[in-house]
PDB file of C-alpha atoms in Angstrom:
ATOM      1  CA  MET K   1     -21.572  27.350 116.598  1.00  0.00           C
ATOM      2  CA  LYS K   2     -20.538  28.847 119.880  1.00  0.00           C
ATOM      3  CA  PHE K   3     -18.317  31.825 120.509  1.00  0.00           C
ATOM      4  CA  ILE K   4     -15.430  29.610 121.636  1.00  0.00           C
ATOM      5  CA  GLU K   5     -15.539  27.709 118.340  1.00  0.00           C
ATOM      6  CA  PHE K   6     -15.508  30.949 116.341  1.00  0.00           C
ATOM      7  CA  PHE K   7     -12.598  32.227 118.420  1.00  0.00           C
ATOM      8  CA  SER K   8     -10.684  28.970 117.936  1.00  0.00           C
ATOM      9  CA  ILE K   9     -11.188  29.049 114.166  1.00  0.00           C
ATOM     10  CA  ALA K  10     -10.081  32.698 114.040  1.00  0.00           C
ATOM     11  CA  ILE K  11      -6.894  31.999 116.007  1.00  0.00           C
ATOM     12  CA  LYS K  12      -6.041  28.986 113.841  1.00  0.00           C
ATOM     13  CA  SER K  13      -6.574  31.073 110.716  1.00  0.00           C
ATOM     14  CA  LEU K  14      -4.364  33.878 112.029  1.00  0.00           C
ATOM     15  CA  LEU K  15      -1.591  31.442 112.885  1.00  0.00           C
ATOM     16  CA  ALA K  16      -1.862  29.628 109.550  1.00  0.00           C
ATOM     17  CA  ASN K  17      -1.579  32.850 107.517  1.00  0.00           C
ATOM     18  CA  LYS K  18       0.957  34.859 109.506  1.00  0.00           C
ATOM     19  CA  LEU K  19       2.170  37.064 106.654  1.00  0.00           C
ATOM     20  CA  ARG K  20      -1.350  37.883 105.488  1.00  0.00           C
ATOM     21  CA  SER K  21      -2.392  38.678 109.054  1.00  0.00           C
ATOM     22  CA  ALA K  22       0.656  40.888 109.626  1.00  0.00           C
ATOM     23  CA  LEU K  23       0.131  42.788 106.376  1.00  0.00           C
ATOM     24  CA  THR K  24      -3.548  43.284 107.156  1.00  0.00           C
ATOM     25  CA  MET K  25      -2.749  44.652 110.608  1.00  0.00           C
ATOM     26  CA  LEU K  26      -0.046  46.895 109.128  1.00  0.00           C
ATOM     27  CA  GLY K  27      -2.518  48.255 106.587  1.00  0.00           C
ATOM     28  CA  MET K  28      -5.083  48.949 109.290  1.00  0.00           C
ATOM     29  CA  ILE K  29      -2.496  50.706 111.462  1.00  0.00           C
ATOM     30  CA  ILE K  30      -1.332  52.864 108.540  1.00  0.00           C
ATOM     31  CA  GLY K  31      -4.925  53.692 107.617  1.00  0.00           C
ATOM     32  CA  VAL K  32      -5.919  54.694 111.138  1.00  0.00           C
ATOM     33  CA  GLY K  33      -2.711  56.694 111.497  1.00  0.00           C
ATOM     34  CA  ALA K  34      -3.398  58.520 108.235  1.00  0.00           C
ATOM     35  CA  VAL K  35      -6.913  59.442 109.361  1.00  0.00           C
ATOM     36  CA  ILE K  36      -5.587  60.741 112.696  1.00  0.00           C
ATOM     37  CA  VAL K  37      -2.873  62.802 110.971  1.00  0.00           C
ATOM     38  CA  LEU K  38      -5.321  64.303 108.477  1.00  0.00           C
ATOM     39  CA  MET K  39      -7.837  65.163 111.193  1.00  0.00           C
ATOM     40  CA  SER K  40      -5.083  66.769 113.288  1.00  0.00           C
ATOM     41  CA  LEU K  41      -3.788  68.752 110.322  1.00  0.00           C
ATOM     42  CA  GLY K  42      -7.286  69.937 109.496  1.00  0.00           C
ATOM     43  CA  THR K  43      -7.949  71.037 113.058  1.00  0.00           C
ATOM     44  CA  GLY K  44      -4.553  72.695 113.371  1.00  0.00           C
ATOM     45  CA  LEU K  45      -4.912  74.606 110.120  1.00  0.00           C
ATOM     46  CA  GLN K  46      -8.439  75.655 111.028  1.00  0.00           C
ATOM     47  CA  ASN K  47      -7.237  76.977 114.391  1.00  0.00           C
ATOM     48  CA  MET K  48      -4.329  78.776 112.721  1.00  0.00           C
ATOM     49  CA  ILE K  49      -6.648  80.512 110.241  1.00  0.00           C
ATOM     50  CA  THR K  50      -9.182  81.671 112.822  1.00  0.00           C
TER      51      THR K  50
END
């Protein structure tokens, strides 16, 4: 299969399962945000201690 076919299948799947896609994206955004917050807190606390 070619890239265009894979892309077409992916888009159709995203449009067919809108709620699942939205919840997955929300989970990824929350996860990335949590990692960024924890890394920032760690760096900030480390700088405050030293």
